[in-house]
Coordinates of C-alpha atoms in Angstrom, one line a residue:
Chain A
X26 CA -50.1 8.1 16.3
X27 CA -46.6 10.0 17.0
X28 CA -43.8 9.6 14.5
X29 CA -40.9 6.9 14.8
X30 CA -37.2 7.7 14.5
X31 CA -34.9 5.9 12.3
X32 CA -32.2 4.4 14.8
X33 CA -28.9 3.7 13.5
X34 CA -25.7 3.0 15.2
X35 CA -22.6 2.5 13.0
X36 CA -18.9 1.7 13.9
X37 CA -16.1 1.7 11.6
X38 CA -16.3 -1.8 11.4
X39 CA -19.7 -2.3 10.5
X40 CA -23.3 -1.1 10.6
X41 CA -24.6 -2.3 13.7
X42 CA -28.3 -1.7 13.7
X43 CA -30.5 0.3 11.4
X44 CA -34.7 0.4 12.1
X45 CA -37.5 2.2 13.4
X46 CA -37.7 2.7 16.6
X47 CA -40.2 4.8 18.9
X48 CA -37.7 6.1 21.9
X49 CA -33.7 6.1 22.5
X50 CA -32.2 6.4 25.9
X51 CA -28.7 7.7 26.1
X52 CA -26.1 8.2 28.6
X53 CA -24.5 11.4 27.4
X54 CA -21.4 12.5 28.6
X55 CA -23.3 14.7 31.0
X56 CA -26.1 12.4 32.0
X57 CA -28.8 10.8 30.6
X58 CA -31.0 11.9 28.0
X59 CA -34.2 10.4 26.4
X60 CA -35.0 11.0 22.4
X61 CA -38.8 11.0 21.3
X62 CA -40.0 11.3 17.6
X63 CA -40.0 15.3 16.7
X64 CA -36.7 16.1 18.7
X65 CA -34.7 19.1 18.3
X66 CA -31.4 18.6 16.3
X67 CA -28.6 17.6 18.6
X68 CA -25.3 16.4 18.6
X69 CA -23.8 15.4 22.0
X70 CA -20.5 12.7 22.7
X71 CA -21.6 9.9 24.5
X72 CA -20.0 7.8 27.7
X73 CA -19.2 4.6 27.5
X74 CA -22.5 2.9 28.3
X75 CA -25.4 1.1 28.0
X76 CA -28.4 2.5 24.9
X77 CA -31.9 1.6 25.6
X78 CA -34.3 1.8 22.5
X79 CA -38.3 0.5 22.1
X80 CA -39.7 -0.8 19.2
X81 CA -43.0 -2.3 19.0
X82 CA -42.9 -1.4 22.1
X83 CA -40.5 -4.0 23.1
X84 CA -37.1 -2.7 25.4
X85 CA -34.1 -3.6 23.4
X86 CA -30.8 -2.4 24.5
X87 CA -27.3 -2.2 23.4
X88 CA -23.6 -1.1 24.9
X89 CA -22.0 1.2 23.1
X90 CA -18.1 2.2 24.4
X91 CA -18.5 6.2 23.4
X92 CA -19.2 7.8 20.4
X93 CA -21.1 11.0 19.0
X94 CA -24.6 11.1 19.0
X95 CA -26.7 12.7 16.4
X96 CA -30.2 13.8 16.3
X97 CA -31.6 15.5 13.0
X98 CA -34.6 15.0 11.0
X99 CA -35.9 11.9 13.1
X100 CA -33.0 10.1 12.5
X101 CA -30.5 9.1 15.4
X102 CA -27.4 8.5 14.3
X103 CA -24.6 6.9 16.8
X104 CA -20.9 6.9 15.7
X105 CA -18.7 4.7 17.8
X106 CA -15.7 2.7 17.7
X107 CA -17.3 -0.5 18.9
X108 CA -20.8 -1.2 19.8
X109 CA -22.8 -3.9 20.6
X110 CA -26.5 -5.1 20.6
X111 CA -27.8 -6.8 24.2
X112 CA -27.7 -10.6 22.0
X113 CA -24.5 -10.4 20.8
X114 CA -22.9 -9.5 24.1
X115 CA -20.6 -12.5 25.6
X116 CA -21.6 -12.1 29.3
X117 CA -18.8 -15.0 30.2
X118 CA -15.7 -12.7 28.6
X119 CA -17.2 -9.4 30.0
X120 CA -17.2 -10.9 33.4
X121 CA -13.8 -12.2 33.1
X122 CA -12.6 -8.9 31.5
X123 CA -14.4 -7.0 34.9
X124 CA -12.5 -8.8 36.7
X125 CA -8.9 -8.7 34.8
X126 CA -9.7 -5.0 34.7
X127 CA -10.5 -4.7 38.0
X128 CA -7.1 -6.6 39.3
X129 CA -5.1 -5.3 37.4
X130 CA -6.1 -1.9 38.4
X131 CA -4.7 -2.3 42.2
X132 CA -1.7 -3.1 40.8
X133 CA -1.0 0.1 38.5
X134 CA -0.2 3.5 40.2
X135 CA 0.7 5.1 37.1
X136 CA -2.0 7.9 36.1
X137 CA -1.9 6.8 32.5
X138 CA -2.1 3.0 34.0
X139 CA -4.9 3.7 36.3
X140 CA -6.8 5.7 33.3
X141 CA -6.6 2.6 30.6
X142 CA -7.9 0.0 33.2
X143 CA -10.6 2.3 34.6
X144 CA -11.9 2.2 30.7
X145 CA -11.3 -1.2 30.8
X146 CA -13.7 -1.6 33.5
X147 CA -16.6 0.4 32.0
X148 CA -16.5 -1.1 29.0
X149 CA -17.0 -4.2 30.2
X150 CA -19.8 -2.9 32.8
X151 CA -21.6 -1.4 29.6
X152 CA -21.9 -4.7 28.2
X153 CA -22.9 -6.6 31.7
X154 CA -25.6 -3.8 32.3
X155 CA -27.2 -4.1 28.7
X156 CA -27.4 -7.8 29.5
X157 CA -28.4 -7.4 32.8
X158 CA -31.2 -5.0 31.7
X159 CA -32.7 -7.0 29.4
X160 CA -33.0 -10.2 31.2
X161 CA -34.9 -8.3 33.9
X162 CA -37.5 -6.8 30.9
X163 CA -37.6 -10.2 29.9
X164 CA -38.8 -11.5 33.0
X165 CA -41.7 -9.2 34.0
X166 CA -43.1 -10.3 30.4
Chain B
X27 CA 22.8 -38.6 -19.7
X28 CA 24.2 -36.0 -17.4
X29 CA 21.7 -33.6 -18.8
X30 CA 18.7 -35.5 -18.6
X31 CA 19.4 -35.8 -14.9
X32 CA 19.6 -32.0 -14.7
X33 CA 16.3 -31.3 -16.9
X34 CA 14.6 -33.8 -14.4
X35 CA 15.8 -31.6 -11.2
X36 CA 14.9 -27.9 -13.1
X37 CA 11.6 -29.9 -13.8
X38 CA 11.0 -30.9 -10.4
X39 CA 11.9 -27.7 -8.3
X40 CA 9.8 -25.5 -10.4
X41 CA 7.0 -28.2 -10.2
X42 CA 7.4 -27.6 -6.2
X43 CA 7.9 -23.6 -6.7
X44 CA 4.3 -23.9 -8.5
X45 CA 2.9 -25.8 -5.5
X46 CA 3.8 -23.0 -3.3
X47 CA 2.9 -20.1 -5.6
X48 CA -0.9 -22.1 -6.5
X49 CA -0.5 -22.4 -2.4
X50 CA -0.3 -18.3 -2.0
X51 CA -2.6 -17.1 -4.7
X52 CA -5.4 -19.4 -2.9
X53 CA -4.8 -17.9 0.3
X54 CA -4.7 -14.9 -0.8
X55 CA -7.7 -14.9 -3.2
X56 CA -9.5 -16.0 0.3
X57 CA -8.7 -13.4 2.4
X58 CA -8.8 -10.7 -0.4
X59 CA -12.4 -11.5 -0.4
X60 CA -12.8 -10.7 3.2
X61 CA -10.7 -7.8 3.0
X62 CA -12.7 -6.0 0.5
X63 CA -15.7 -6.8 2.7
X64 CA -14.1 -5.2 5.2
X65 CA -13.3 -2.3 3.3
X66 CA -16.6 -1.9 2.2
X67 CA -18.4 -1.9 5.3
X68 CA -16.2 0.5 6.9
X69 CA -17.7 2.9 4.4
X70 CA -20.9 4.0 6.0
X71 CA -18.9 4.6 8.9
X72 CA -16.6 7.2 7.1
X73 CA -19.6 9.0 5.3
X74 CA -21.5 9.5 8.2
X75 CA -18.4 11.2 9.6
X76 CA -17.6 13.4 7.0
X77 CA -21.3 14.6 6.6
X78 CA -21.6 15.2 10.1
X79 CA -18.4 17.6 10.3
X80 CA -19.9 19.3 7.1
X81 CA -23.0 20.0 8.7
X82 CA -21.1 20.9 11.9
X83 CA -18.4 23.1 10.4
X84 CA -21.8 24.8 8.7
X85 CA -22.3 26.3 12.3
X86 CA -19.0 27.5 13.6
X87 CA -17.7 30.6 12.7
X88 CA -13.7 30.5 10.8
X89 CA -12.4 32.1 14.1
X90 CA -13.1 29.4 16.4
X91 CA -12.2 26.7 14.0
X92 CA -8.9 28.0 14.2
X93 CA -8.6 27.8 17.8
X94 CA -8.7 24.0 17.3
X95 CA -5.1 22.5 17.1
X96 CA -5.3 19.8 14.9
X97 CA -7.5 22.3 12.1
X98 CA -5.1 25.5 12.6
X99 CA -2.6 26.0 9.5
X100 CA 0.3 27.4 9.8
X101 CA 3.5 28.1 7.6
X102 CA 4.9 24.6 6.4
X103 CA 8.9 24.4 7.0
X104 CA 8.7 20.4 7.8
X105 CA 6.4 17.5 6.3
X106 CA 5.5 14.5 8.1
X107 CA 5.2 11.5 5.5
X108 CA 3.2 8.4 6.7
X109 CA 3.8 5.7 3.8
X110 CA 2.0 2.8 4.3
X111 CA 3.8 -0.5 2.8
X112 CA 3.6 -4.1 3.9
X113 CA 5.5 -6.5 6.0
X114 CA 5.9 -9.0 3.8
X115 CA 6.5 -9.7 -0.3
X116 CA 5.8 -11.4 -2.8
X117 CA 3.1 -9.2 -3.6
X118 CA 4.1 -8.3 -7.4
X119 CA 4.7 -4.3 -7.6
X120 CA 2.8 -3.4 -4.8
X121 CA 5.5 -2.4 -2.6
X122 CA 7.4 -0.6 -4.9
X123 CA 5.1 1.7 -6.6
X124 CA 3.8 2.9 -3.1
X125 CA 7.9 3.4 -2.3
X126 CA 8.6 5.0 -5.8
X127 CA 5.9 7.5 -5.1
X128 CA 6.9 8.3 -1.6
X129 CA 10.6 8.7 -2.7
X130 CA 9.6 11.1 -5.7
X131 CA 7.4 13.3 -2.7
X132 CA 10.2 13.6 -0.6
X133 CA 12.7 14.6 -3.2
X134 CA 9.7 17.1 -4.6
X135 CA 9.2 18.4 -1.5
X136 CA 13.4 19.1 -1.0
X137 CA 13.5 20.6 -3.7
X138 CA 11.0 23.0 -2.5
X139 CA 13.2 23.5 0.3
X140 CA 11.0 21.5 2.9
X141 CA 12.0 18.9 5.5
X142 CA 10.7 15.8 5.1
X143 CA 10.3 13.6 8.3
X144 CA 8.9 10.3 7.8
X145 CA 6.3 7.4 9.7
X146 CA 6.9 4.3 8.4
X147 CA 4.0 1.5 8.4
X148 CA 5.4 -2.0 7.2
X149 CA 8.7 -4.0 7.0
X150 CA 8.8 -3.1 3.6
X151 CA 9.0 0.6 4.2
X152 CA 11.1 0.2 7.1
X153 CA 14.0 -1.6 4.8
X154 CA 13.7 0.5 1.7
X155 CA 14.0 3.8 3.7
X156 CA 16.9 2.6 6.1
X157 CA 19.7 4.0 3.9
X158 CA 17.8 7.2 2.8
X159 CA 18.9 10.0 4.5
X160 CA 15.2 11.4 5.9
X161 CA 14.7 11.7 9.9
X162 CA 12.4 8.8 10.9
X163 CA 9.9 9.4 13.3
X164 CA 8.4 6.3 13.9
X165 CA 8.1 2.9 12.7
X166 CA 5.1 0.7 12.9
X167 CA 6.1 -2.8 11.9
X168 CA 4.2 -6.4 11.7
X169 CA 0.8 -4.8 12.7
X170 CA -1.7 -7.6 12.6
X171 CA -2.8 -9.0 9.2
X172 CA -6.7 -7.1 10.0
X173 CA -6.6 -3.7 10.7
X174 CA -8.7 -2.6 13.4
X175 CA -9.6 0.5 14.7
X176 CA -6.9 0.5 17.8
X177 CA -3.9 0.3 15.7
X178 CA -5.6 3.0 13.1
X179 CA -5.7 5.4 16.7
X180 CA -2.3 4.2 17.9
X181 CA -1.0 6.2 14.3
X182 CA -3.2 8.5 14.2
X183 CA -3.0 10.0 17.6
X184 CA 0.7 9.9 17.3
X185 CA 0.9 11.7 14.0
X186 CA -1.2 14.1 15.7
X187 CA 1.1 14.3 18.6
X188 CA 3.9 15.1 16.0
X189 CA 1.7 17.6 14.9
X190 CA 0.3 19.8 17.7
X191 CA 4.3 19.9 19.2
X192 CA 5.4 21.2 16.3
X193 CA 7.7 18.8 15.1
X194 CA 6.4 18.6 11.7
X195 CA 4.0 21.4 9.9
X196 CA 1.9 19.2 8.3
X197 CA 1.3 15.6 7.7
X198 CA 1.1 13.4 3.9
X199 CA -0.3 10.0 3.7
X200 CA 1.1 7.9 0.9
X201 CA -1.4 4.4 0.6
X202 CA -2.9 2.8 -1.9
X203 CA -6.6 2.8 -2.6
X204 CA -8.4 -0.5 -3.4
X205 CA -10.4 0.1 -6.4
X206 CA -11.0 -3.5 -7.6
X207 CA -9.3 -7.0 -7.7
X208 CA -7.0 -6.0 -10.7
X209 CA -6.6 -2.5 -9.9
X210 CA -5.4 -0.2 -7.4
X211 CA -3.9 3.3 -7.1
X212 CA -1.1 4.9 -5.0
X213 CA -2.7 8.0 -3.3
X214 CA -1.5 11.1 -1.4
X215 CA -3.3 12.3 0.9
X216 CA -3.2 15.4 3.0
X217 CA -3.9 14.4 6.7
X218 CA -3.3 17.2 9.2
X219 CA -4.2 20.0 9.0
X220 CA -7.5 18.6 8.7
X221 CA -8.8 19.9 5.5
X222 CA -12.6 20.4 6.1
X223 CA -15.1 19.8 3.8
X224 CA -16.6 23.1 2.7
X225 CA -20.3 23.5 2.7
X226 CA -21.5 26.1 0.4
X227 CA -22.8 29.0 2.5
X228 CA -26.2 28.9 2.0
X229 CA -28.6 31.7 4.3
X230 CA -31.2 29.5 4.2
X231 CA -33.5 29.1 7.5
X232 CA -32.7 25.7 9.2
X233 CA -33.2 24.5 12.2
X234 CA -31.0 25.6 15.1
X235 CA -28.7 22.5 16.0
X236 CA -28.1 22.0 19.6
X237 CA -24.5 20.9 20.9
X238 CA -23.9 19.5 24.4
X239 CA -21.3 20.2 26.4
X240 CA -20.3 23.0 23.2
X241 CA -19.5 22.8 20.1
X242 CA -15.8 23.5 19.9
X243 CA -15.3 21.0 22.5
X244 CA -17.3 18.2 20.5
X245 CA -15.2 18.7 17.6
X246 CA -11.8 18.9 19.1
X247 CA -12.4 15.7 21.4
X248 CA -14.5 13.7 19.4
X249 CA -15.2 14.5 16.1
X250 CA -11.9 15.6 14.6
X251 CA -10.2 12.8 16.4
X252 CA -12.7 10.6 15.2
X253 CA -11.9 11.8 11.3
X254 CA -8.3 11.2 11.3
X255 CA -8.3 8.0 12.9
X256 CA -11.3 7.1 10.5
X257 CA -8.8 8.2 7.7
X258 CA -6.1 6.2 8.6
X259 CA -8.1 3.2 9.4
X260 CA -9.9 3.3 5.6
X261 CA -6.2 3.8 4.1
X262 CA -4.9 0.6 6.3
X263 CA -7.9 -1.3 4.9
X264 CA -7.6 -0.4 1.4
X265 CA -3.9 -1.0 1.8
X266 CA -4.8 -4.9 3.1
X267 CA -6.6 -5.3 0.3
X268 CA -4.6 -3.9 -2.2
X269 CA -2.1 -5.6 -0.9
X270 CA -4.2 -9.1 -0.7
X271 CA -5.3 -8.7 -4.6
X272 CA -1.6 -7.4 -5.8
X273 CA -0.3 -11.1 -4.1
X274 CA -3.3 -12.8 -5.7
X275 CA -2.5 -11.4 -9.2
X276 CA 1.2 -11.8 -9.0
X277 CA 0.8 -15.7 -7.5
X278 CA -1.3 -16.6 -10.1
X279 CA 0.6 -14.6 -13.2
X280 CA 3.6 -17.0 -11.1
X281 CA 1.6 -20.3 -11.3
X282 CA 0.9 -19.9 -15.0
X283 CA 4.5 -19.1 -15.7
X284 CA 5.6 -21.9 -13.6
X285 CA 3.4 -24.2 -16.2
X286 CA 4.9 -22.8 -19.2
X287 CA 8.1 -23.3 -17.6
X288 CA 7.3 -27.0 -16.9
X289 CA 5.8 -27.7 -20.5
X290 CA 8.7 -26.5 -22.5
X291 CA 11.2 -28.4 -20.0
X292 CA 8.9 -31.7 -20.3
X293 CA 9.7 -30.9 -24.2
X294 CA 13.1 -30.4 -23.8
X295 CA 13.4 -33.7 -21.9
X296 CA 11.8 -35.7 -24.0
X297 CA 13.6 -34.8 -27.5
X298 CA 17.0 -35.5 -25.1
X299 CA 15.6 -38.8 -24.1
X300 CA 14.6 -39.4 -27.2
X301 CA 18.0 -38.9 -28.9
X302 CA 19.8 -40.7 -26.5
X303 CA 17.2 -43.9 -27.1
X304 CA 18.3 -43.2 -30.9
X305 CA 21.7 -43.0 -30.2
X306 CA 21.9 -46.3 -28.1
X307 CA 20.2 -47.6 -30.8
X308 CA 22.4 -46.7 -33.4
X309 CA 25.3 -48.1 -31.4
X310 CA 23.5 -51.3 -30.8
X311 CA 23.0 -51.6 -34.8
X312 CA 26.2 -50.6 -35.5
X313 CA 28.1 -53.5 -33.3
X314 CA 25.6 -55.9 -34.9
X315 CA 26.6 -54.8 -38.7
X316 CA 30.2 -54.5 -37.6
X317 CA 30.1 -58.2 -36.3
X318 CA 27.9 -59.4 -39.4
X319 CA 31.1 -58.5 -41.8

């Protein structure tokens, strides 16, 4: 029977989740990168996208909009300004932000412009691809 | 007669005064509540933080933490002051101990030959520093009632801005810390350079941390950004809260003066009306024992 890690994910505005868990997927800032029981220490930033985690061998996921990601002592530790778990998400106001996002970002030729909207837009793809995700794992059950 | 009238009015304008101060301290004890709720919960968030750049700063050698702009010290000619206030009053002496204090910095920190440039946060701050002579950098004014975590970057970035282009050597945060409903202190904080926490140099084995993409560029784009804004968005939140109980304490202390007020005017206009009852009386019994004879 192989270890569990201790998940947590905390933003400055609360403490999102905190439990065992038995895997965490990650999209790192340089790709993807999956975190079993007994890792390494590590300490990595983290893009603004989706986190898949198992427990009880359930998929759960969550959208988290950047952050740092720590590893140490089979405890993974995510700092970020605003995440979200898959059942909190409001698919109906990241659709309509895609969109906004999305429109508004033909419009801007400003660098700066082009920059905040392109965030805009992957935020609110995080969100639709955590929901996305888990609707699909839902189904094959 | 005349002054009956005017007890009546006194009575009944500090009878609707009351209804507004009772009106405030409610509100306020509400959302002093949440506030502190707020503040509390924002805690973890700042601990993990600082325990993370502990462990990290644990790992890098003194030289390259010096190649990092925000941590790199260098000879202080000009201070940046950010003095958090709030937009609105009635709030008791919450305002003007947090003003007091930055005043006394500045003039300590003239004496000692420094600049002092300043970053405002709040109406409040904004008004009382207008006729002060002290370069303004910025002013951030009627920022929404709950702090969140943009407008927390939106200072923090620019004070950092300030910062790395040399415009000030170093950068003060006057606030106020919430310690509990009936207390809370005026702090001064230093903000940049970043003063890390030191680890105590141990040589024991530990296990070899990895750091992807490296380690100097995880602390100057995430981590050390992450710490200031994190320290400005704790000081905004202790600062609504402070600012929440100091309106609760001084609307109540308002309300109960309001009813002492009332009582002793109810008094006062009831030995008047009394008198003149007497005095009619008198007359009345005076005419009747005048016409008797």
């Amino acid at each position: 029977m192989p270890g569990t890690l201790t998940l947590r994910i905390v933003t400055p505005e609360r403490v999102v989740l905190e439990q065992p868990v038995e895997q965490v997927t990650a999209h790192a800032v340089d790709g993807e990168l999956s975190i079993l029981p007994d890792h390494e220490p590590l300490v990595t930033p983290l893009a603004i996208d989706m986190l898949h985690y198992k427990t009880n061998k359930e998929d759960e996921f969550a959208a988290v909009m950047g952050g740092i990601l720590e590893v140490r002592n089979n405890e993974v530790t995510v700092l970020s300004d605003v995440a979200e778990l898959d059942t909190e998400i409001d698919t109906a106001r990241a659709h309509l932000a895609k969109e906004r996002a999305e429109a508004e970002k033909t419009q801007k030729t400003d660098k700066m412009d082009v920059y905040v909207t392109e965030m805009a837009v992957s935020r609110a793809i995080a969100r639709l691809k955590a929901v996305e995700y888990r609707q699909r794992k839902r189904k094959h059950v | 007669m005349a002054n009956l009238k005017a007890i009546r009015h006194r009575i009944k304008s500090v009878q609707s005064t009351q209804k507004i101060t009772k009106a405030m301290k409610m509100v306020a004890a509400a959302k002093v509540r949440r506030a502190q709720a707020r503040t509390l919960a924002a805690r973890p968030f700042t601990k993990r933080v600082i325990s993370l750049l502990k462990e990290i700063v644990h790992e890098v050698a003194d030289v390259d933490l010096n190649e990092i702009a925000l941590l790199k010290k260098r000879p202080i000619n000009t201070v940046g002051l950010i003095v958090i206030s709030s937009d609105r009053g009635l709030c008791g002496s919450y305002n003007s101990v947090v003003l007091r204090t930055a005043l006394e910095r500045i003039k300590n920190l003239q004496a000692q030959g420094k600049e002092v440039k300043l970053i405002l946060v709040g109406l409040k701050a904004a008004g009382f520093f207008r006729s002060i002579k002290c370069e303004k950098l910025k002013n951030y004014t009627l920022l929404p009632a709950i702090p969140t975590v943009q407008e927390a970057k939106l200072i923090a970035d620019q004070a950092a801005e300030f910062y790395i282009n040399g415009q000030v050597d170093s950068v003060e945060l006057i606030s106020t810390e919430f310690i509990n409903m009936l207390r809370s202190q005026v702090v001064n904080t230093k903000f940049l350079p970043v003063e890390l926490p030191h680890s105590e140099d141990d040589n024991s084995l530990k296990p070899q941390t990895l750091f992807e993409p490296s380690i100097n560029e995880l602390l100057e784009l995430e981590l050390v950004p992450k710490y200031i804004e994190n320290v400005i968005f704790q000081a905004l939140l202790d600062a609504s809260a402070s600012e929440l109980a100091a309106r609760m304490n001084a609307m109540s202390s308002a309300s109960t003066n309001a009813n002492d007020l009332i009582q002793s005017l109810t008094l006062t206009y009831n030995r008047a009306r009394q008198a003149s009852i007497t005095q009619e009386l008198l007359e009345v019994v005076a005419g009747a024992e005048a016409l008797k004879n």
